[in-house]
Amino acid sequence: METAKKRRPFGFYVCSMGFTFERLAFYTVKYLLAIWIATDVAAGGLGLSDSEGVALSANFVAMTYITPIIGGYIADYWLSPKLCVAVGMILMGIGYLCTWQAHSLGLVWAMIILVSIGTGLFKGNLSGVNGLLFHDKEELDAAFSIQYSFVNIGSFVGTTFIAILATTGLFGIKCSFNTVFLICAIFLFIDAAWFILNGKSLGEAGKKPFKHDQREFVSAEKKAKAEAAPLTSGDKKKIAVIVLITIFSVVFWALWYMTYMPAYYRFGYGDGSDFMNKANWYIGSFQIPTSWFDSINALTCIILGPVLAGVWAKLANRPQGDMSMYQKTGLGMILLGISYVVMVVADMVAGDGQCSIIFLLLVCVLMSVGEMVFSPLGNSFISKLAPAKVLGLLLGFWPIAVFFSNKIYPPVYDYLKTVNFAVGYGALAAIVIVFGVVLWAISGKLEKMETEE
């Protein structure tokens, strides 16, 4: 009986696989946009500069972090979340079809717009539908941890096996960039069919707008009372903590996303003139695809997720307890800064030649572990800390950090091309490490502000 009780409904896997297909296509396109745009026309690219490749890839990511706020509002009050998810999948598929036919930036922008709108209808709402399948808070926490693994599996498969069809090829099969965009579109249409055809497994979850179909873990009376109460001094301090951490998050994600760009263009290789190839990507006669830099990130998250969870549990059993969330996020920033230091060392070792690929592997592992240590932030952080009266507003405020980070790093990357690599990237390493040290230093004060009434 106990085993049957703990079994997750099939609908959970329907939703989780929905993320796997979508993330597979998204991360494949995120990587290929940066490469394809800066690859010579003769080699199947658009023949533009690496700066334009960086900007387009960043805009692609940035827009998908703004639209879920609007899509969530629509599913909250107007439309069935299940309908929103299905329409979102189809719109993303149509968007990738635009890039299949693209030979200039016009259709690329059409893709970005359609995928952004589709992501807005899809992303948060699919998690919402999945959450409605559970009635116990502990079951919900575990379910979302597993859902995160499905997300990373999609990312890993996309950058490891699909993206390289357009670069080094896979098992002797090599496609044009545009053909791989078509493959991504097909995955989204398969995703939509999978979700729609298995709709019965979701039961009543997501049939009505979320406002009318919620699983409350707090009584409605208590929630209404909290929302009606005026903001106290303690509430304002909690809001100040959230705003401060959001600023730190902008710095972290701006530098985190920019780490990929030197790996692609300075240390990477390609058919465009903007690729410097300052690293040796060969193991014997095998040329490692540059997309595998992305794959290491996903693989690190998949493998080390349970490991870090065990580490935090072990630390929690100490007399002094676990590290605070602010110490963890500070440590995450420091690890990201160290990855920049490794990049600078790799460039110095390479000189006018090439450095070992081991340097880039270390960069990717450090930034990935930094991300995972930084990851206690997010919606759970906002949900626990934000006053009920402004919870929705602050949940919408959080994704803006990633939007701004993706708007900030392209011009920073462009500027850094005009200065010495070691000086420019060394300065960024120092900045993010200092931010991490400061966050660690003030963690006690921030914890105190959390508990003040």
Short mmCIF file of C-alpha atoms in Angstrom, two decimals:
data_model
loop_
_atom_site.label_atom_id
_atom_site.label_comp_id
_atom_site.label_asym_id
_atom_site.label_seq_id
_atom_site.Cartn_x
_atom_site.Cartn_y
_atom_site.Cartn_z
CA MET A 1 0.00 0.00 0.00
CA GLU A 2 2.84 2.39 0.88
CA THR A 3 4.51 1.82 -2.51
CA ALA A 4 1.27 2.45 -4.40
CA LYS A 5 0.68 5.62 -2.43
CA LYS A 6 4.04 7.05 -3.41
CA ARG A 7 3.75 6.28 -7.11
CA ARG A 8 3.63 9.40 -9.22
CA PRO A 9 0.74 9.74 -11.68
CA PHE A 10 1.46 9.15 -15.37
CA GLY A 11 0.44 12.76 -15.99
CA PHE A 12 3.58 13.83 -14.11
CA TYR A 13 5.73 12.09 -16.74
CA VAL A 14 3.62 13.57 -19.53
CA CYS A 15 4.43 17.07 -18.24
CA SER A 16 8.07 16.29 -17.46
CA MET A 17 8.70 14.80 -20.91
CA GLY A 18 7.10 17.95 -22.30
CA PHE A 19 10.03 19.87 -20.80
CA THR A 20 12.55 17.36 -22.16
CA PHE A 21 11.45 17.82 -25.80
CA GLU A 22 11.16 21.59 -25.45
CA ARG A 23 14.53 22.09 -23.72
CA LEU A 24 16.20 19.79 -26.27
CA ALA A 25 15.12 22.13 -29.06
CA PHE A 26 15.73 25.34 -27.09
CA TYR A 27 19.34 24.59 -26.09
CA THR A 28 20.16 23.27 -29.56
CA VAL A 29 18.94 26.54 -31.09
CA LYS A 30 20.59 28.69 -28.39
CA TYR A 31 23.97 27.15 -29.25
CA LEU A 32 23.49 27.08 -33.03
CA LEU A 33 22.32 30.70 -33.26
CA ALA A 34 25.63 31.94 -31.88
CA ILE A 35 27.63 29.70 -34.24
CA TRP A 36 25.44 29.87 -37.37
CA ILE A 37 25.20 33.66 -37.49
CA ALA A 38 29.00 34.07 -37.33
CA THR A 39 29.77 31.26 -39.81
CA ASP A 40 30.66 32.16 -43.41
CA VAL A 41 27.85 32.02 -45.98
CA ALA A 42 29.81 29.49 -48.03
CA ALA A 43 29.75 27.13 -45.03
CA GLY A 44 26.00 27.52 -44.52
CA GLY A 45 26.02 30.44 -42.07
CA LEU A 46 24.81 34.03 -42.31
CA GLY A 47 28.34 35.45 -42.54
CA LEU A 48 27.85 38.09 -39.84
CA SER A 49 30.13 38.98 -36.91
CA ASP A 50 30.50 37.16 -33.61
CA SER A 51 29.09 40.28 -31.91
CA GLU A 52 25.86 39.86 -33.87
CA GLY A 53 25.83 36.16 -33.02
CA VAL A 54 26.22 36.95 -29.32
CA ALA A 55 23.48 39.61 -29.44
CA LEU A 56 20.95 37.38 -31.24
CA SER A 57 21.60 34.39 -28.97
CA ALA A 58 21.26 36.65 -25.90
CA ASN A 59 18.03 38.20 -27.18
CA PHE A 60 16.65 34.72 -27.82
CA VAL A 61 17.24 33.76 -24.17
CA ALA A 62 16.23 37.15 -22.73
CA MET A 63 12.82 37.26 -24.40
CA THR A 64 11.92 33.79 -23.13
CA TYR A 65 12.38 35.01 -19.54
CA ILE A 66 9.97 37.93 -19.87
CA THR A 67 6.99 36.40 -21.64
CA PRO A 68 6.18 33.72 -18.99
CA ILE A 69 4.98 36.57 -16.75
CA ILE A 70 2.32 37.43 -19.36
CA GLY A 71 1.57 33.79 -20.15
CA GLY A 72 1.14 33.06 -16.47
CA TYR A 73 -1.33 35.92 -16.08
CA ILE A 74 -3.37 34.63 -19.04
CA ALA A 75 -3.51 31.14 -17.51
CA ASP A 76 -4.29 32.58 -14.07
CA TYR A 77 -7.41 34.46 -15.15
CA TRP A 78 -8.50 33.84 -18.74
CA LEU A 79 -7.60 30.58 -20.46
CA SER A 80 -7.16 26.92 -19.61
CA PRO A 81 -3.49 26.30 -18.70
CA LYS A 82 -3.62 23.03 -20.67
CA LEU A 83 -4.69 24.96 -23.76
CA CYS A 84 -1.96 27.55 -23.17
CA VAL A 85 0.71 24.81 -22.97
CA ALA A 86 -0.44 23.09 -26.18
CA VAL A 87 -0.67 26.37 -28.11
CA GLY A 88 2.74 27.40 -26.77
CA MET A 89 4.34 24.17 -28.06
CA ILE A 90 2.84 24.68 -31.51
CA LEU A 91 3.93 28.34 -31.68
CA MET A 92 7.49 27.35 -30.75
CA GLY A 93 7.45 24.71 -33.48
CA ILE A 94 6.29 27.28 -36.05
CA GLY A 95 9.03 29.61 -34.81
CA TYR A 96 11.73 27.03 -35.46
CA LEU A 97 10.23 26.44 -38.92
CA CYS A 98 10.96 30.14 -39.61
CA THR A 99 14.65 29.57 -38.88
CA TRP A 100 14.57 26.49 -41.13
CA GLN A 101 13.76 28.84 -43.99
CA ALA A 102 15.93 31.74 -42.79
CA HIS A 103 18.77 33.12 -44.88
CA SER A 104 18.73 36.57 -43.27
CA LEU A 105 17.94 38.05 -39.87
CA GLY A 106 14.29 38.81 -40.71
CA LEU A 107 13.06 35.27 -40.20
CA VAL A 108 15.44 34.83 -37.25
CA TRP A 109 13.61 37.66 -35.48
CA ALA A 110 10.28 36.07 -36.45
CA MET A 111 11.51 32.88 -34.77
CA ILE A 112 12.57 34.75 -31.62
CA ILE A 113 9.15 36.43 -31.37
CA LEU A 114 7.16 33.23 -31.94
CA VAL A 115 9.31 31.13 -29.60
CA SER A 116 9.14 33.84 -26.93
CA ILE A 117 5.33 33.97 -27.10
CA GLY A 118 5.19 30.17 -27.14
CA THR A 119 7.54 29.91 -24.16
CA GLY A 120 5.40 32.44 -22.30
CA LEU A 121 2.34 30.22 -22.72
CA PHE A 122 4.29 27.02 -22.06
CA LYS A 123 6.99 27.33 -19.43
CA GLY A 124 5.44 28.33 -16.10
CA ASN A 125 2.03 26.93 -16.98
CA LEU A 126 3.30 23.39 -17.62
CA SER A 127 4.94 23.44 -14.17
CA GLY A 128 1.65 24.74 -12.78
CA VAL A 129 -0.35 21.91 -14.35
CA ASN A 130 2.20 19.39 -13.08
CA GLY A 131 1.93 20.84 -9.57
CA LEU A 132 -1.85 20.39 -9.59
CA LEU A 133 -1.35 16.63 -9.84
CA PHE A 134 -0.04 16.57 -6.24
CA HIS A 135 -1.79 17.32 -2.96
CA ASP A 136 1.11 16.91 -0.55
CA LYS A 137 3.79 19.59 -0.28
CA GLU A 138 6.61 17.08 0.30
CA GLU A 139 5.55 15.08 -2.75
CA LEU A 140 5.50 18.31 -4.75
CA ASP A 141 9.06 19.29 -3.75
CA ALA A 142 10.37 15.85 -4.76
CA ALA A 143 8.41 15.91 -8.02
CA PHE A 144 9.87 19.25 -9.08
CA SER A 145 13.38 18.00 -8.31
CA ILE A 146 12.79 15.11 -10.71
CA GLN A 147 11.23 17.46 -13.27
CA TYR A 148 14.48 19.46 -13.17
CA SER A 149 16.34 16.28 -14.20
CA PHE A 150 14.03 15.90 -17.21
CA VAL A 151 14.90 19.49 -18.16
CA ASN A 152 18.64 18.80 -18.03
CA ILE A 153 18.28 15.54 -19.96
CA GLY A 154 16.67 17.52 -22.77
CA SER A 155 19.47 20.09 -22.71
CA PHE A 156 22.13 17.37 -22.69
CA VAL A 157 20.67 15.39 -25.60
CA GLY A 158 20.17 18.54 -27.67
CA THR A 159 23.71 19.90 -27.39
CA THR A 160 25.41 16.48 -27.39
CA PHE A 161 23.65 14.78 -30.30
CA ILE A 162 21.38 17.18 -32.23
CA ALA A 163 23.41 20.39 -32.47
CA ILE A 164 26.52 18.62 -33.77
CA LEU A 165 24.62 17.43 -36.84
CA ALA A 166 25.31 20.93 -38.20
CA THR A 167 28.94 21.20 -37.06
CA THR A 168 31.12 18.07 -36.83
CA GLY A 169 28.37 15.61 -37.79
CA LEU A 170 27.15 12.53 -35.92
CA PHE A 171 28.04 8.98 -37.03
CA GLY A 172 28.94 10.31 -40.47
CA ILE A 173 25.64 12.21 -40.82
CA LYS A 174 26.02 15.96 -41.37
CA CYS A 175 23.17 18.39 -42.01
CA SER A 176 22.94 22.08 -42.79
CA PHE A 177 22.19 24.48 -39.94
CA ASN A 178 18.73 25.10 -41.42
CA THR A 179 17.94 21.37 -41.46
CA VAL A 180 18.77 21.09 -37.75
CA PHE A 181 16.36 23.97 -37.06
CA LEU A 182 13.72 21.90 -38.91
CA ILE A 183 14.52 18.94 -36.64
CA CYS A 184 13.95 21.20 -33.62
CA ALA A 185 10.57 22.24 -35.03
CA ILE A 186 9.61 18.58 -35.48
CA PHE A 187 10.50 17.87 -31.83
CA LEU A 188 8.10 20.63 -30.73
CA PHE A 189 5.28 19.25 -32.85
CA ILE A 190 5.95 15.77 -31.39
CA ASP A 191 5.88 17.44 -27.96
CA ALA A 192 2.48 19.01 -28.68
CA ALA A 193 1.07 15.69 -29.95
CA TRP A 194 2.44 13.86 -26.88
CA PHE A 195 0.85 16.38 -24.52
CA ILE A 196 -2.52 16.60 -26.29
CA LEU A 197 -2.95 12.85 -26.86
CA ASN A 198 -2.14 12.12 -23.21
CA GLY A 199 -4.40 14.89 -21.92
CA LYS A 200 -6.70 12.42 -20.13
CA SER A 201 -3.85 11.42 -17.80
CA LEU A 202 -3.94 14.95 -16.36
CA GLY A 203 -7.54 14.58 -15.23
CA GLU A 204 -9.05 17.91 -14.24
CA ALA A 205 -5.66 19.57 -13.67
CA GLY A 206 -5.29 22.66 -15.83
CA LYS A 207 -8.76 22.59 -17.37
CA LYS A 208 -9.73 25.84 -15.66
CA PRO A 209 -7.63 28.99 -15.13
CA PHE A 210 -5.33 28.59 -12.13
CA LYS A 211 -7.36 31.11 -10.12
CA HIS A 212 -10.21 28.58 -10.01
CA ASP A 213 -8.12 25.42 -9.80
CA GLN A 214 -5.46 25.59 -7.06
CA ARG A 215 -4.09 23.17 -4.49
CA GLU A 216 -3.58 25.40 -1.48
CA PHE A 217 -1.05 24.38 1.18
CA VAL A 218 -2.15 27.38 3.25
CA SER A 219 -5.79 27.95 4.20
CA ALA A 220 -7.67 30.41 2.00
CA GLU A 221 -8.71 32.38 5.10
CA LYS A 222 -5.12 32.76 6.30
CA LYS A 223 -3.94 33.72 2.81
CA ALA A 224 -6.66 36.35 2.38
CA LYS A 225 -5.86 37.82 5.79
CA ALA A 226 -2.15 38.07 4.95
CA GLU A 227 -2.84 39.70 1.58
CA ALA A 228 -5.14 42.30 3.16
CA ALA A 229 -2.71 43.29 5.93
CA PRO A 230 -0.55 46.41 5.40
CA LEU A 231 3.19 45.96 4.87
CA THR A 232 5.08 45.98 8.14
CA SER A 233 8.63 47.20 8.74
CA GLY A 234 9.74 43.56 8.63
CA ASP A 235 7.93 43.06 5.31
CA LYS A 236 9.77 46.02 3.81
CA LYS A 237 13.10 44.60 4.98
CA LYS A 238 12.24 41.26 3.34
CA ILE A 239 11.44 43.07 0.08
CA ALA A 240 14.77 44.92 0.34
CA VAL A 241 16.58 41.57 0.70
CA ILE A 242 14.81 40.23 -2.41
CA VAL A 243 15.71 43.33 -4.44
CA LEU A 244 19.34 43.18 -3.26
CA ILE A 245 19.69 39.48 -4.12
CA THR A 246 18.06 40.13 -7.51
CA ILE A 247 20.83 42.67 -8.26
CA PHE A 248 23.46 40.10 -7.30
CA SER A 249 21.64 37.63 -9.54
CA VAL A 250 21.86 39.99 -12.53
CA VAL A 251 25.66 40.12 -12.09
CA PHE A 252 25.90 36.34 -11.71
CA TRP A 253 23.78 35.44 -14.74
CA ALA A 254 25.31 38.09 -16.99
CA LEU A 255 28.78 36.63 -16.43
CA TRP A 256 27.48 33.05 -16.42
CA TYR A 257 25.92 33.38 -19.88
CA MET A 258 28.93 35.27 -21.23
CA THR A 259 31.27 32.42 -20.27
CA TYR A 260 30.03 30.52 -23.32
CA MET A 261 31.06 33.22 -25.79
CA PRO A 262 34.89 33.07 -25.38
CA ALA A 263 34.54 29.26 -25.40
CA TYR A 264 32.76 29.47 -28.77
CA TYR A 265 34.67 32.26 -30.49
CA ARG A 266 38.12 32.65 -28.92
CA PHE A 267 38.86 29.09 -27.87
CA GLY A 268 36.41 27.43 -30.25
CA TYR A 269 36.63 26.68 -33.93
CA GLY A 270 34.38 27.20 -36.94
CA ASP A 271 34.18 28.21 -40.57
CA GLY A 272 33.85 31.92 -39.87
CA SER A 273 36.69 34.43 -39.55
CA ASP A 274 35.58 35.35 -36.03
CA PHE A 275 36.67 31.97 -34.61
CA MET A 276 40.21 32.12 -33.18
CA ASN A 277 40.64 28.43 -32.27
CA LYS A 278 42.97 29.00 -29.30
CA ALA A 279 42.28 25.54 -27.84
CA ASN A 280 43.07 22.07 -29.14
CA TRP A 281 39.68 20.35 -29.50
CA TYR A 282 41.17 17.03 -30.65
CA ILE A 283 41.54 13.80 -28.69
CA GLY A 284 43.63 11.75 -31.08
CA SER A 285 41.85 12.08 -34.41
CA PHE A 286 38.46 12.86 -32.83
CA GLN A 287 37.41 16.51 -32.91
CA ILE A 288 35.28 17.41 -29.87
CA PRO A 289 32.19 19.42 -30.92
CA THR A 290 32.06 22.89 -29.35
CA SER A 291 28.43 22.23 -28.40
CA TRP A 292 29.75 19.71 -25.87
CA PHE A 293 30.86 22.69 -23.78
CA ASP A 294 27.10 23.18 -23.24
CA SER A 295 26.64 19.45 -22.71
CA ILE A 296 29.10 19.39 -19.81
CA ASN A 297 26.92 21.95 -18.04
CA ALA A 298 23.80 19.77 -18.34
CA LEU A 299 25.72 16.59 -17.45
CA THR A 300 27.18 18.26 -14.35
CA CYS A 301 23.67 19.22 -13.21
CA ILE A 302 22.37 15.68 -13.81
CA ILE A 303 25.26 13.92 -12.04
CA LEU A 304 26.02 16.32 -9.21
CA GLY A 305 22.42 17.24 -8.35
CA PRO A 306 21.91 14.27 -6.00
CA VAL A 307 25.51 14.60 -4.75
CA LEU A 308 25.06 18.22 -3.70
CA ALA A 309 21.68 17.40 -2.17
CA GLY A 310 23.50 14.83 0.00
CA VAL A 311 26.20 17.37 0.90
CA TRP A 312 23.62 19.93 2.02
CA ALA A 313 21.80 17.24 4.06
CA LYS A 314 25.07 16.25 5.75
CA LEU A 315 25.90 19.87 6.53
CA ALA A 316 22.42 20.36 7.94
CA ASN A 317 23.14 17.64 10.53
CA ARG A 318 26.09 19.60 11.94
CA PRO A 319 25.61 21.43 15.26
CA GLN A 320 25.87 24.76 13.41
CA GLY A 321 23.54 23.51 10.68
CA ASP A 322 23.74 23.92 6.91
CA MET A 323 25.34 26.89 5.16
CA SER A 324 22.86 29.71 4.78
CA MET A 325 21.27 30.32 1.40
CA TYR A 326 23.23 33.58 1.11
CA GLN A 327 26.53 31.81 1.81
CA LYS A 328 25.71 29.26 -0.89
CA THR A 329 24.89 31.96 -3.43
CA GLY A 330 28.05 33.84 -2.49
CA LEU A 331 30.06 30.64 -2.98
CA GLY A 332 28.38 30.15 -6.36
CA MET A 333 29.57 33.60 -7.46
CA ILE A 334 33.11 32.88 -6.25
CA LEU A 335 33.21 29.61 -8.25
CA LEU A 336 32.04 31.47 -11.35
CA GLY A 337 34.80 34.03 -10.81
CA ILE A 338 37.39 31.25 -10.54
CA SER A 339 36.18 29.86 -13.88
CA TYR A 340 37.08 33.25 -15.41
CA VAL A 341 40.52 33.04 -13.79
CA VAL A 342 41.02 29.64 -15.46
CA MET A 343 40.02 31.18 -18.81
CA VAL A 344 42.64 33.91 -18.38
CA VAL A 345 45.29 31.32 -17.50
CA ALA A 346 44.27 29.23 -20.55
CA ASP A 347 44.70 32.24 -22.82
CA MET A 348 48.11 33.02 -21.35
CA VAL A 349 49.23 29.38 -21.71
CA ALA A 350 48.04 29.33 -25.33
CA GLY A 351 49.93 32.48 -26.28
CA ASP A 352 49.99 32.49 -30.09
CA GLY A 353 49.20 28.77 -30.20
CA GLN A 354 46.63 26.52 -28.52
CA CYS A 355 45.96 25.39 -24.97
CA SER A 356 44.70 21.99 -23.81
CA ILE A 357 40.95 21.36 -23.90
CA ILE A 358 41.29 20.42 -20.21
CA PHE A 359 41.27 24.15 -19.40
CA LEU A 360 37.84 24.60 -21.00
CA LEU A 361 36.56 21.47 -19.29
CA LEU A 362 37.60 22.98 -15.95
CA VAL A 363 35.95 26.31 -16.87
CA CYS A 364 32.68 24.55 -17.65
CA VAL A 365 32.71 22.38 -14.53
CA LEU A 366 33.42 25.40 -12.29
CA MET A 367 30.66 27.55 -13.82
CA SER A 368 28.24 24.58 -13.67
CA VAL A 369 28.95 23.81 -10.01
CA GLY A 370 28.70 27.56 -9.35
CA GLU A 371 25.25 27.52 -10.97
CA MET A 372 24.15 24.56 -8.88
CA VAL A 373 25.35 26.13 -5.65
CA PHE A 374 23.66 29.38 -6.68
CA SER A 375 20.42 27.53 -7.49
CA PRO A 376 18.77 27.68 -4.03
CA LEU A 377 17.52 31.07 -5.23
CA GLY A 378 14.51 31.40 -7.50
CA ASN A 379 10.81 30.97 -7.00
CA SER A 380 11.20 28.98 -3.77
CA PHE A 381 13.29 31.81 -2.28
CA ILE A 382 10.67 34.40 -3.26
CA SER A 383 7.78 32.21 -2.08
CA LYS A 384 9.33 31.72 1.35
CA LEU A 385 10.37 35.31 1.91
CA ALA A 386 7.93 37.61 0.07
CA PRO A 387 4.95 39.07 1.95
CA ALA A 388 1.72 37.53 0.62
CA LYS A 389 0.44 40.94 -0.45
CA VAL A 390 3.21 41.35 -3.06
CA LEU A 391 4.04 37.70 -3.77
CA GLY A 392 2.79 37.77 -7.38
CA LEU A 393 4.63 41.02 -8.10
CA LEU A 394 7.93 39.71 -6.72
CA LEU A 395 7.58 36.34 -8.49
CA GLY A 396 7.29 38.34 -11.70
CA PHE A 397 10.24 40.53 -10.71
CA TRP A 398 12.65 37.61 -10.31
CA PRO A 399 12.86 36.47 -14.00
CA ILE A 400 13.67 40.06 -14.97
CA ALA A 401 17.16 39.42 -13.55
CA VAL A 402 17.87 36.90 -16.31
CA PHE A 403 16.31 39.23 -18.92
CA PHE A 404 18.60 42.10 -17.91
CA SER A 405 21.65 39.84 -17.63
CA ASN A 406 21.13 38.79 -21.26
CA LYS A 407 20.80 42.42 -22.29
CA ILE A 408 23.95 43.42 -20.41
CA TYR A 409 26.53 40.83 -21.44
CA PRO A 410 26.52 41.29 -25.27
CA PRO A 411 27.79 44.92 -25.14
CA VAL A 412 30.23 43.92 -22.38
CA TYR A 413 31.53 41.10 -24.58
CA ASP A 414 31.81 43.54 -27.51
CA TYR A 415 33.80 46.01 -25.40
CA LEU A 416 36.14 43.31 -24.09
CA LYS A 417 37.21 42.56 -27.67
CA THR A 418 38.88 46.00 -27.69
CA VAL A 419 41.06 45.37 -24.62
CA ASN A 420 43.65 42.81 -23.61
CA PHE A 421 41.91 39.48 -22.88
CA ALA A 422 43.71 38.85 -19.58
CA VAL A 423 42.99 42.37 -18.33
CA GLY A 424 39.33 42.43 -19.37
CA TYR A 425 38.33 38.94 -18.25
CA GLY A 426 40.57 39.16 -15.20
CA ALA A 427 38.65 42.28 -14.15
CA LEU A 428 35.35 40.41 -14.53
CA ALA A 429 36.74 37.57 -12.42
CA ALA A 430 37.66 40.05 -9.69
CA ILE A 431 34.23 41.73 -9.82
CA VAL A 432 32.19 38.55 -9.44
CA ILE A 433 34.50 37.15 -6.75
CA VAL A 434 34.21 40.40 -4.76
CA PHE A 435 30.42 40.25 -5.11
CA GLY A 436 30.50 36.68 -3.79
CA VAL A 437 32.75 37.57 -0.84
CA VAL A 438 30.54 40.55 0.05
CA LEU A 439 27.40 38.39 -0.10
CA TRP A 440 29.05 35.81 2.16
CA ALA A 441 30.17 38.55 4.58
CA ILE A 442 26.70 40.09 4.94
CA SER A 443 24.84 36.76 4.99
CA GLY A 444 24.31 36.95 8.75
CA LYS A 445 22.74 40.40 8.50
CA LEU A 446 20.48 39.27 5.63
CA GLU A 447 19.33 36.26 7.66
CA LYS A 448 18.49 38.58 10.55
CA MET A 449 16.45 40.83 8.25
CA GLU A 450 14.47 37.77 7.12
CA THR A 451 13.20 37.11 10.63
CA GLU A 452 12.42 40.68 11.70
CA GLU A 453 8.75 41.54 11.99
#
